[in-house]
PDB file of C-alpha atoms in Angstrom:
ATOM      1  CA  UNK A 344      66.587  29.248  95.212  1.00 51.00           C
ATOM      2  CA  UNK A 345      66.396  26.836  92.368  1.00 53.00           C
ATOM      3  CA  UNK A 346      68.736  25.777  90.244  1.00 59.00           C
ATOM      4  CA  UNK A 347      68.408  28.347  86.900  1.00 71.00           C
ATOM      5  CA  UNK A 348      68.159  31.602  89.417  1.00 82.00           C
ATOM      6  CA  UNK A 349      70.935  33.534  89.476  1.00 87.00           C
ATOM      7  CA  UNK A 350      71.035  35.903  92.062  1.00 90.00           C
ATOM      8  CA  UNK A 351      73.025  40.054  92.039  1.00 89.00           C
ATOM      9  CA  UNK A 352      76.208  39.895  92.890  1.00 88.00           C
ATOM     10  CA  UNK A 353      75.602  43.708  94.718  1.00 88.00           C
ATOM     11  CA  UNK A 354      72.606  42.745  96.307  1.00 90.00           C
ATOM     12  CA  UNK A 355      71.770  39.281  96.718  1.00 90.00           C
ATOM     13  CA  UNK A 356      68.553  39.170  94.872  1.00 92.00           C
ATOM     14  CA  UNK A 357      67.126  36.950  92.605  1.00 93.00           C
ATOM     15  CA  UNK A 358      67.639  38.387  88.688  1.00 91.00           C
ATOM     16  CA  UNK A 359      65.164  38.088  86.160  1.00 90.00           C
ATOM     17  CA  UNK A 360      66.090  39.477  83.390  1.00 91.00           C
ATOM     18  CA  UNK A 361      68.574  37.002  80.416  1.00 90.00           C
ATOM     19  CA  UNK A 362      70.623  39.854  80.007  1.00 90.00           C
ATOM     20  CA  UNK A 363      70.556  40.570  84.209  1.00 89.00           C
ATOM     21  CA  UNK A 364      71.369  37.085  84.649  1.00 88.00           C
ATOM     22  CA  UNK A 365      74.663  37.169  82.013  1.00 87.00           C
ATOM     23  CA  UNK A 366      76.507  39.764  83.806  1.00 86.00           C
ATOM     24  CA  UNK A 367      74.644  38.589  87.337  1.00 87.00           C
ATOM     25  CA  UNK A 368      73.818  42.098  88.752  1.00 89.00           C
ATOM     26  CA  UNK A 369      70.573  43.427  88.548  1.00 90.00           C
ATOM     27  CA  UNK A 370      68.770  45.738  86.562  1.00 91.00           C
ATOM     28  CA  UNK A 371      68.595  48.008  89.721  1.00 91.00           C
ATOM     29  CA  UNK A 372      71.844  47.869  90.975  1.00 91.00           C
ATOM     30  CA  UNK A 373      73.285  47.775  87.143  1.00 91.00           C
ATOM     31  CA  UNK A 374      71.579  51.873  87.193  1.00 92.00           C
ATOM     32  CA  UNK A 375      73.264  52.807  89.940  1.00 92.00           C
ATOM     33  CA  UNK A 376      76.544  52.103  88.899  1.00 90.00           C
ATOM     34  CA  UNK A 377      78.925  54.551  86.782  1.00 90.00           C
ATOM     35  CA  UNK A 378      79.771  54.114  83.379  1.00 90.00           C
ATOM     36  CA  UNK A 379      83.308  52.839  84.386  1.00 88.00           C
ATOM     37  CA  UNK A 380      81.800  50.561  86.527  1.00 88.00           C
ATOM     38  CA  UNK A 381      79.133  49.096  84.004  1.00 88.00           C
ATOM     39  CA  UNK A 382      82.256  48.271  81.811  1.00 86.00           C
ATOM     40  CA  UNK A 383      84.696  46.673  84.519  1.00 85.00           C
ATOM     41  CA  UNK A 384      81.711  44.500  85.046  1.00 84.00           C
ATOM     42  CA  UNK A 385      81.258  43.786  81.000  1.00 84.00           C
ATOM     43  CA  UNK A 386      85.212  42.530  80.555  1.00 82.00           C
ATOM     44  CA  UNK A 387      86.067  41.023  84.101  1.00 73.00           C
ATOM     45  CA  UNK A 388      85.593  37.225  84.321  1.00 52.00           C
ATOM     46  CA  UNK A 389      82.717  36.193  86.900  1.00 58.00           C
ATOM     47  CA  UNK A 390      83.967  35.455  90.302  1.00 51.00           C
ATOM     48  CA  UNK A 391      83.201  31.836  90.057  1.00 49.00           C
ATOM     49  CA  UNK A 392      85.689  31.737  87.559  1.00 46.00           C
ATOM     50  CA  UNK A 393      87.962  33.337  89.902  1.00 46.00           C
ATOM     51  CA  UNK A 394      87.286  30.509  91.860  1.00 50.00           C
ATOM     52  CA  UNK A 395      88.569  28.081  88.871  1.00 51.00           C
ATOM     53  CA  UNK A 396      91.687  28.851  89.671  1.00 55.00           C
ATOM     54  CA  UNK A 397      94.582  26.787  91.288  1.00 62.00           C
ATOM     55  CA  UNK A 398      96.017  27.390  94.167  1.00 61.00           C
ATOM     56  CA  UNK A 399      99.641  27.973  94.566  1.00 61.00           C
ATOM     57  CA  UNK A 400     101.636  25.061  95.323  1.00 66.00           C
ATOM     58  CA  UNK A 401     102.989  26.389  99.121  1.00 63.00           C
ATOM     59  CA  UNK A 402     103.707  25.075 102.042  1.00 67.00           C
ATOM     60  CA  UNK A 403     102.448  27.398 104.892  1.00 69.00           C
ATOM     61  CA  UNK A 404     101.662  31.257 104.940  1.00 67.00           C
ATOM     62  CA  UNK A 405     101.841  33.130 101.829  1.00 65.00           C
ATOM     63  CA  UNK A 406     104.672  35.934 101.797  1.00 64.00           C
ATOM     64  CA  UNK A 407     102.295  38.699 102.802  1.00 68.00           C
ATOM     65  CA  UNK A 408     104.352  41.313 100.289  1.00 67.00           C
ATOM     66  CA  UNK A 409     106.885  41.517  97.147  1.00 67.00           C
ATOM     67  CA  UNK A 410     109.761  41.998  99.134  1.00 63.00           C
ATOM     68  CA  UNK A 411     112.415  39.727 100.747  1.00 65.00           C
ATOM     69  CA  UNK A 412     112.272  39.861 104.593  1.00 63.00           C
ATOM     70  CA  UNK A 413     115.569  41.282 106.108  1.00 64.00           C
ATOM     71  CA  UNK A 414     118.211  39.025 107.740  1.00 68.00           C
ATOM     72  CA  UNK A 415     118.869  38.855 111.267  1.00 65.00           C
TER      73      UNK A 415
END
């Protein structure tokens, strides 16, 4: 793949369209999706801006819920 292809997000093929390549899912997988679906994928961030992120500063595992483990 060179370096200006862009490839779906649902299935892992090369876009072609400008407007495919903006939202990164392709024309065919964009008409299979629901309405709902079409507009989560309008408003949510890309995932490699996900990526941007920082990670937490914390030592070791992650608490893997909200809650405070009970004392022994």
């Amino acid at each position: 793949m060179s370096g200006d292809e862009v490839e779906c997000q649902l299935c892992h093929r090369p876009v072609h369209s400008a407007e495919a390549r903006k939202r990164r899912v392709g024309s065919g997988c964009w008409r299979k999706l629901s309405p709902a679906q079409r507009r989560a994928i309008r408003q949510a961030p890309t995932a490699r801006a996900g990526r941007a992120l920082p990670v937490p500063d914390v030592d070791g595992q992650l608490p893997l819920d909200d809650e405070e483990p009970d004392p022994l």
